[in-house]
Coordinates of C-alpha atoms in Angstrom, one line a residue:
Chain A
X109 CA 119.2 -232.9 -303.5
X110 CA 121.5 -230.4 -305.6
X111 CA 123.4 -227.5 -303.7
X112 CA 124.5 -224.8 -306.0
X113 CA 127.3 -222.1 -306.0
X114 CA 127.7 -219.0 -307.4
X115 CA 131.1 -218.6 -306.4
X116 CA 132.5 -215.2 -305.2
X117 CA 135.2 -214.4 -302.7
X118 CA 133.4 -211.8 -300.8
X119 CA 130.4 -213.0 -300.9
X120 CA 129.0 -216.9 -302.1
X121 CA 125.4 -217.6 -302.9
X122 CA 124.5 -220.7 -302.1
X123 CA 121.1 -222.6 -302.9
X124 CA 120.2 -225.6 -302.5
X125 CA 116.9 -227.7 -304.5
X126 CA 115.2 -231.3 -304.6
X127 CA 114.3 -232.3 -307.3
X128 CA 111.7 -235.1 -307.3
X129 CA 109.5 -237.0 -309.9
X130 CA 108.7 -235.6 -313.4
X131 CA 111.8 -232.8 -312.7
X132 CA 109.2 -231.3 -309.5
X133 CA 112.0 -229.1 -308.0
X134 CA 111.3 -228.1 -304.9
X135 CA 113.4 -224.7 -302.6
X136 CA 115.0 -226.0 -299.8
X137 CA 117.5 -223.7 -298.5
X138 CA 119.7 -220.4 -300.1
X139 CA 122.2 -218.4 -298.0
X140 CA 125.2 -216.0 -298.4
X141 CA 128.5 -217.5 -297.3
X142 CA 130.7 -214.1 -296.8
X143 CA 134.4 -213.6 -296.3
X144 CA 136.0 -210.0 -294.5
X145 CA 137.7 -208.4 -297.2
X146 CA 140.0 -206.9 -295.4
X147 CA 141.1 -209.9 -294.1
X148 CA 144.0 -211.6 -296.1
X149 CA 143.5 -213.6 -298.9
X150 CA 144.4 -217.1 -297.2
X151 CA 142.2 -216.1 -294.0
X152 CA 139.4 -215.1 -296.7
X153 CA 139.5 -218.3 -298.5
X154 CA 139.6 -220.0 -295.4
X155 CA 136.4 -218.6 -294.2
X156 CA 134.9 -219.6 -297.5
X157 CA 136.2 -222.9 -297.5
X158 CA 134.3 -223.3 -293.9
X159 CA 131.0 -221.8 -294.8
X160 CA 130.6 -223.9 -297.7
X161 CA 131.9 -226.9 -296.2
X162 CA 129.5 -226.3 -293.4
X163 CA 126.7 -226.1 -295.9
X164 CA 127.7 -229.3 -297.9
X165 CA 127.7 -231.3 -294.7
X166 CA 124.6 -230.2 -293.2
X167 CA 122.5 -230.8 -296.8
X168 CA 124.6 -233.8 -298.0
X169 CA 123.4 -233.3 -301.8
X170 CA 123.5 -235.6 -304.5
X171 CA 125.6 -233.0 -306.7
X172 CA 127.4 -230.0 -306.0
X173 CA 126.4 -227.3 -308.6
X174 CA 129.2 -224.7 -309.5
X175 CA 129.0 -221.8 -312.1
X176 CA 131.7 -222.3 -314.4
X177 CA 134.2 -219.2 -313.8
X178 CA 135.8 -217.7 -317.0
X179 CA 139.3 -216.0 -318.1
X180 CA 138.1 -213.3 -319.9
X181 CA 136.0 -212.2 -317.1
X182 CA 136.5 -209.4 -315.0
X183 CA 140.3 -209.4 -314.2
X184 CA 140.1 -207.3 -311.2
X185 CA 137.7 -210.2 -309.4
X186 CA 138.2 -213.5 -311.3
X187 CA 141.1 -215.1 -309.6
X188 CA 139.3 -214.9 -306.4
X189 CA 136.0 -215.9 -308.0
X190 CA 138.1 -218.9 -309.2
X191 CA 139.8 -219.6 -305.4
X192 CA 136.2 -219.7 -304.5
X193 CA 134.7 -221.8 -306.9
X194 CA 138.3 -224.2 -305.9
X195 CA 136.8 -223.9 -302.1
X196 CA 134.2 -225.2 -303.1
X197 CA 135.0 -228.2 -305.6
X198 CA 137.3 -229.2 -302.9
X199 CA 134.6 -229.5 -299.6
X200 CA 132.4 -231.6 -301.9
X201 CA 135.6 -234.2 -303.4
X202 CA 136.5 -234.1 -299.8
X203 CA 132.9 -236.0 -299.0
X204 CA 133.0 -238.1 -302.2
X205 CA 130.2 -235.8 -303.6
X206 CA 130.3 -235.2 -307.8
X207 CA 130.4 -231.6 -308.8
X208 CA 129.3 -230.5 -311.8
X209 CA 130.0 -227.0 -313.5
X210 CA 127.3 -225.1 -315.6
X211 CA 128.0 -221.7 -317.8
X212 CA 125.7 -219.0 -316.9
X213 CA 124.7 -219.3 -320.6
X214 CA 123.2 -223.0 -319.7
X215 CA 121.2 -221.8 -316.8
X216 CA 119.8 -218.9 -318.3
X217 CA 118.8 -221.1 -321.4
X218 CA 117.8 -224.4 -319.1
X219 CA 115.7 -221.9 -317.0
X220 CA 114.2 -219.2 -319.4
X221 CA 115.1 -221.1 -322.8
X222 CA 116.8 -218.1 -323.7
X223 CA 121.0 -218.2 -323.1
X224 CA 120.7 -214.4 -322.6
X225 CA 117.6 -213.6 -320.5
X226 CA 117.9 -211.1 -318.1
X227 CA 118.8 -211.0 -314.1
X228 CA 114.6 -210.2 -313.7
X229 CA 113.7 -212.9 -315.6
X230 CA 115.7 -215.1 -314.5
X231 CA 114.8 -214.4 -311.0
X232 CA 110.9 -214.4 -311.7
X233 CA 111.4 -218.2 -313.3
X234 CA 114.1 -219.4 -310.5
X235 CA 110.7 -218.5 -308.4
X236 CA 108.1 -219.7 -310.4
X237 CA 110.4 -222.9 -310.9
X238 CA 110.2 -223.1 -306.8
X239 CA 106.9 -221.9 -306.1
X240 CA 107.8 -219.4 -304.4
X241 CA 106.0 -216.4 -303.5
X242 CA 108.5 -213.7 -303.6
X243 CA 111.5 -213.3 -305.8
X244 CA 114.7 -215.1 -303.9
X245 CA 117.1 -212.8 -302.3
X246 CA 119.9 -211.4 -302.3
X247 CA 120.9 -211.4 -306.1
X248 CA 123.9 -213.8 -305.2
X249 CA 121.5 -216.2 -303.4
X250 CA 119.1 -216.3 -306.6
X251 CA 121.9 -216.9 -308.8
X252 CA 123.0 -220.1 -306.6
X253 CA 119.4 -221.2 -307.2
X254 CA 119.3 -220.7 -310.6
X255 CA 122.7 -223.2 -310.9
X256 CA 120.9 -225.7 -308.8
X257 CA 118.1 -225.6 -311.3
X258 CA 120.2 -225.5 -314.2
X259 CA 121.6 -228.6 -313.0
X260 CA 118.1 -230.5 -312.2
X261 CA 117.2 -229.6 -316.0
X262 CA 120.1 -230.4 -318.0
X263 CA 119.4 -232.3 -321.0
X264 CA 121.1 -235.8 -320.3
X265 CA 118.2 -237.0 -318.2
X266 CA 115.9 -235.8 -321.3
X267 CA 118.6 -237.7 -323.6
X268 CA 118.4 -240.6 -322.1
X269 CA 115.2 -241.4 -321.9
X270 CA 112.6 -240.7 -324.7
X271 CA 109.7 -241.1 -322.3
X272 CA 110.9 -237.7 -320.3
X273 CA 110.7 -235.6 -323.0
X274 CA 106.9 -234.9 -322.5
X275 CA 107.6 -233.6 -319.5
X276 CA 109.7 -231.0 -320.5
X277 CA 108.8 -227.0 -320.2
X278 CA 108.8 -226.1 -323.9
X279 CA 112.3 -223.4 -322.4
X280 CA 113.8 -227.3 -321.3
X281 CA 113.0 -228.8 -324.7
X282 CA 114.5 -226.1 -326.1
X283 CA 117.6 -226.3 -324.4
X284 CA 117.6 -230.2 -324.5
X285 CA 117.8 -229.6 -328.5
X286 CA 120.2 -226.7 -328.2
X287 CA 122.8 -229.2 -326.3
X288 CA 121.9 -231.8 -328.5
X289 CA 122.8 -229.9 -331.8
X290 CA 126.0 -228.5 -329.6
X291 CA 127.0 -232.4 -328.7
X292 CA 126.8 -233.2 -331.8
X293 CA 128.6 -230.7 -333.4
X294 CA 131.4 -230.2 -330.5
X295 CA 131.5 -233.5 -328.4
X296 CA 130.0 -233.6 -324.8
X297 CA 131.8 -230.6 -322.8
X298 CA 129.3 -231.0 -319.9
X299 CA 131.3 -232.0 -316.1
X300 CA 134.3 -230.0 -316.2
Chain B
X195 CA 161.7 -223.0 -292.1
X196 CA 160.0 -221.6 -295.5
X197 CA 157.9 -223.5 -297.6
X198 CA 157.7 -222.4 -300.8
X199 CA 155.0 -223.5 -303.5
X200 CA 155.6 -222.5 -307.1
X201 CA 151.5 -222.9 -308.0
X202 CA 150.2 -225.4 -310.8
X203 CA 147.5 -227.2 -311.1
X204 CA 149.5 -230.3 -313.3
X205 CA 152.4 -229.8 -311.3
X206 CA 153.1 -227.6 -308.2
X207 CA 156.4 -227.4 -306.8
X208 CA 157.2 -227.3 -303.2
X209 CA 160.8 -226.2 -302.1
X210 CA 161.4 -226.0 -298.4
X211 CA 164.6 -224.1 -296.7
X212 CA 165.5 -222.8 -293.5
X213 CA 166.9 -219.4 -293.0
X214 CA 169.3 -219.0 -290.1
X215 CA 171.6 -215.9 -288.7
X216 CA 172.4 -213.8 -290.7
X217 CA 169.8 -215.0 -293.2
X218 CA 172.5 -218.2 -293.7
X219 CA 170.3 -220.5 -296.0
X220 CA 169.7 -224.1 -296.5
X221 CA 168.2 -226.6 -298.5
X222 CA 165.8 -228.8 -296.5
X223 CA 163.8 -230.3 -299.3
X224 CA 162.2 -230.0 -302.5
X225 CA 159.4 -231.9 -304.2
X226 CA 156.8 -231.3 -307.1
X227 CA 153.1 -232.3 -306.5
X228 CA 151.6 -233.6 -309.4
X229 CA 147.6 -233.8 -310.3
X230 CA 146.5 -236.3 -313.1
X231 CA 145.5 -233.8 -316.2
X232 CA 143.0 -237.0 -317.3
X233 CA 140.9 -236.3 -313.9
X234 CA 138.2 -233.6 -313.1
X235 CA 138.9 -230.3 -311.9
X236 CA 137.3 -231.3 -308.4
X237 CA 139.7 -234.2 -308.1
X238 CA 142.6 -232.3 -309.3
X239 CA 142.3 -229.4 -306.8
X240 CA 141.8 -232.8 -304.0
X241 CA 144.9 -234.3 -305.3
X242 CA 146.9 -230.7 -304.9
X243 CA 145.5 -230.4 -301.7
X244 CA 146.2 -233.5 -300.0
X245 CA 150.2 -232.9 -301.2
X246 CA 150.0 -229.9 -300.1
X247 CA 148.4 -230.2 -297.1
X248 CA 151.0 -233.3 -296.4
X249 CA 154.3 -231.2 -297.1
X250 CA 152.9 -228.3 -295.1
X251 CA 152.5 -231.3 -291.9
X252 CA 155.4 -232.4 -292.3
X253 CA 157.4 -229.7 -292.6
X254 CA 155.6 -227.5 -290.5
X255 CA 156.9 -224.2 -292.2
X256 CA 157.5 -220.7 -289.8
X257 CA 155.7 -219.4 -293.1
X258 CA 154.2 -220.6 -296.5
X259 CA 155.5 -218.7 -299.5
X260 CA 153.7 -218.5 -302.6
X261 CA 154.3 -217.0 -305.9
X262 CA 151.4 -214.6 -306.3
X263 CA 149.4 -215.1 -309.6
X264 CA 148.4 -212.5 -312.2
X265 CA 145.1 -212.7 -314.2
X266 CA 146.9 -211.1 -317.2
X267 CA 148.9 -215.0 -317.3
X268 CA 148.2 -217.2 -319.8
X269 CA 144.5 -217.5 -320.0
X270 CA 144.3 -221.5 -320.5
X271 CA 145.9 -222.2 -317.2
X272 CA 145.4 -219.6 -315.2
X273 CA 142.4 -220.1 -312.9
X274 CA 143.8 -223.7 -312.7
X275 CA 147.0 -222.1 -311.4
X276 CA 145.0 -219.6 -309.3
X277 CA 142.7 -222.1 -307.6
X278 CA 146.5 -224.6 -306.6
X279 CA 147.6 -221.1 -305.1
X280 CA 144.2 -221.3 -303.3
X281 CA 144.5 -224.8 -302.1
X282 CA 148.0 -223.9 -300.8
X283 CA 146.7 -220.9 -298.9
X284 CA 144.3 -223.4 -297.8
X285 CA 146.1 -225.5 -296.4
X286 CA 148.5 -223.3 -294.6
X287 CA 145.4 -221.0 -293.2
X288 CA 144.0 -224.3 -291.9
X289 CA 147.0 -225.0 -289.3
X290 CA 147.3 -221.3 -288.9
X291 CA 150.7 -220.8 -290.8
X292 CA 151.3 -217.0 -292.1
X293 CA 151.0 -217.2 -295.8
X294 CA 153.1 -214.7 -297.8
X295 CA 152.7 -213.7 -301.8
X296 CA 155.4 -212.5 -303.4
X297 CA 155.6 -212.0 -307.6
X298 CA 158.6 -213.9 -309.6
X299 CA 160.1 -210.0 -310.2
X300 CA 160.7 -209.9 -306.2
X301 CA 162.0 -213.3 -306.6
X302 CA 164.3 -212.4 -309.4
X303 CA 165.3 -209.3 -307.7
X304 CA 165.7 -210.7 -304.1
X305 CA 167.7 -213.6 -305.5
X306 CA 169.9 -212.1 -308.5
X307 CA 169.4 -208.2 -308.0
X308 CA 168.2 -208.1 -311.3
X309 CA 163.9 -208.6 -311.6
X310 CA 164.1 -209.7 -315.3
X311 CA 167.1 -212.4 -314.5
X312 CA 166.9 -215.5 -316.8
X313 CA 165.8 -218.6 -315.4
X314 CA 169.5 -220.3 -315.7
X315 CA 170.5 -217.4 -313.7
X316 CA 168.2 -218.0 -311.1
X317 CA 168.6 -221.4 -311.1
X318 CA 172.6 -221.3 -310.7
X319 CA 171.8 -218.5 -307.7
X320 CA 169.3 -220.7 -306.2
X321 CA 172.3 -223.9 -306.1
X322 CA 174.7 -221.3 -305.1
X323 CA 172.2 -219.6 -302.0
X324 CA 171.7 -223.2 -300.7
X325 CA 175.1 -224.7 -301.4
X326 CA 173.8 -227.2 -303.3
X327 CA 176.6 -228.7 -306.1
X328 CA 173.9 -229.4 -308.5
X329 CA 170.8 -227.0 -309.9
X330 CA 167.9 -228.0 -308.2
X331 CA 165.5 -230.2 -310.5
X332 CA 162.9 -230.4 -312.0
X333 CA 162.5 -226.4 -312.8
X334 CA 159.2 -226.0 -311.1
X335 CA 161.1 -227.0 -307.9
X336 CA 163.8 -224.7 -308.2
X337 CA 160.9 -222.0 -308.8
X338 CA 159.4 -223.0 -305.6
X339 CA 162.9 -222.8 -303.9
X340 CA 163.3 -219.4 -305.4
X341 CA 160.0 -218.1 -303.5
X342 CA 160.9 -219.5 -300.4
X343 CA 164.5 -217.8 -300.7
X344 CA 162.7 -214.5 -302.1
X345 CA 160.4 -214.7 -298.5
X346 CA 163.1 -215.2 -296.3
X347 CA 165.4 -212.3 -298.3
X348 CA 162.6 -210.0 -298.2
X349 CA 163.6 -206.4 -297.5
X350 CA 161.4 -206.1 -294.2
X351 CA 163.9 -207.7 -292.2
X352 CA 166.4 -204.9 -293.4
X353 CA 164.4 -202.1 -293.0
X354 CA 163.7 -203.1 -290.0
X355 CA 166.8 -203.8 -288.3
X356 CA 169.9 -201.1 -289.6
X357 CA 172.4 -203.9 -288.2
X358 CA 171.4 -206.2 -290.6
X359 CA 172.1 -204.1 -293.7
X360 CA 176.0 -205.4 -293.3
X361 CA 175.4 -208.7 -293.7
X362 CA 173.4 -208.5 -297.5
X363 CA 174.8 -209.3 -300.3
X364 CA 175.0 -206.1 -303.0
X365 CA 171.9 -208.2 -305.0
X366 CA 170.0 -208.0 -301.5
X367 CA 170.9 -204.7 -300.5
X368 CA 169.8 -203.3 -304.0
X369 CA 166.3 -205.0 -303.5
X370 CA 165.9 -203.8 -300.4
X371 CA 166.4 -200.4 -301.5
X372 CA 164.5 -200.7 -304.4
X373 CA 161.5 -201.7 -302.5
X374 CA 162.4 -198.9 -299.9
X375 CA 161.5 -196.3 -303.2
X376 CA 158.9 -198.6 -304.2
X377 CA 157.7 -198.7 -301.2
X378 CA 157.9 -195.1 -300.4
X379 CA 156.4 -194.2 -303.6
X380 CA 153.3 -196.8 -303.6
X381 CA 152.5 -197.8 -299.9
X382 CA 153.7 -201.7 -299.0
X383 CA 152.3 -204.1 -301.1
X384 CA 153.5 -207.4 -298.8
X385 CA 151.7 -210.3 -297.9
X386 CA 148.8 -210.2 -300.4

């Protein structure tokens, strides 16, 4: 089982996935974990910390999946994105649970084969993905699924073993290939 | 007492002091908590958290003090700074301890009456506050000292009380007034 996070202070998608035999994923749960924000920033974080903590321990994934927060991104948010995405790396080493962090850029490309696809797309796929009959919502919960995913399709299972590949969606070939080309090139930045 | 954390995520200084009457100050104890650079992020944030966590019970500070971080700082350390402040305000919020921000310019003007003071400067004030014969080492404890200082200096305390004003020093007296105008001009800005 996979939980993922799109981390935010105010408000915290969360989705979690199995995914089975031949990369069948299958939607299990997605939620909003929300803080006040008019509370204060340590009373904020603390009410993230809780909801996602409370999530991790009733789902007990595998692997916690965390969007990768960035620098450059919006200054007015992105140190409380960051906090949140902290919350939540520290309620899954608290249980002994591995964390992995994906760029938007991977998910859009493991889940649509294309690293800049659009919120509709993605959100039509993240369904399709789950069988799902209606597009996931709210936007933040959708995203949370969509870093689940990501993380159920990265490449490493494909580069390990050959034999996989034919099961691939011709969008998780491609990606497998992109990463492959990018590994090569860069050395493995996948984890942290 | 104050404890006051001087954020990092490779090293984060703790500096605890207690403030008596007439804001007499002394040194209690000062420490830096270290994560290992060669671990994940998940493990790092742990690591911070658990020394946190472990000063912050032992200790168990009247308030935790925190220098406040800005996204404009350095952008390869930043969130990593951002997410230890997060961790701190964790771990104070979790045993219900008010948490206070306050920038290294209200430090620097707090401690030396001057917001752009040098860090010898502050560092010889610091010894000199605290009657300590020796600076306080390494620097990111004497940073953390300095924020616990700046908290229990803060103006509020003056403005509140007219009695009090006699007993500031002219460095404290001219902070508290410039954070009167500031104040006066902008709305308060305390706590986060």
């Amino acid at each position: 089982m996979i939980l993922g996070v799109d981390p935010g202070l105010t408000r915290c998608g969360v989705g979690v996935i199995e995914a089975g035999a031949n990369r069948r994923l299958s939607f299990i749960h997605v939620d909003v974990v929300r803080s006040d924000p008019h509370m204060s920033q340590d009373l904020r974080l603390l009410a993230i910390y809780n909801g996602l903590a409370a999530k991790i321990e009733e789902f007990a994934p595998d692997t916690v999946s965390i969007e990768r927060v960035f620098a450059q991104e919006n200054r007015n948010t992105v140190l409380g994105t960051a906090q949140a995405a902290g919350m939540a790396m520290l309620a899954a080493a608290q249980r002994n649970i591995p964390v992995a962090l994906h760029t938007p850029t991977e998910s859009k490309m493991a889940i649509t084969g294309n690293g800049k696809a659009g919120k509709i797309q993605m959100e039509r796929m993240v369904a399709r993905l789950l069988n799902l009959n209606t597009l996931p919502t709210p936007a933040d919960a959708a995203d949370a699924l969509a870093i689940a995913i990501c993380h159920a399709l990265r490449p490493a299972g494909a580069l390990e073993g050959g034999e996989r590949e034919q099961h691939l969606t011709p969008a998780q070939r491609q990606w497998a290939q992109a990463a492959q080309r990018a590994n090569h090139g860069r050395g493995v930045k996948r984890g942290m």
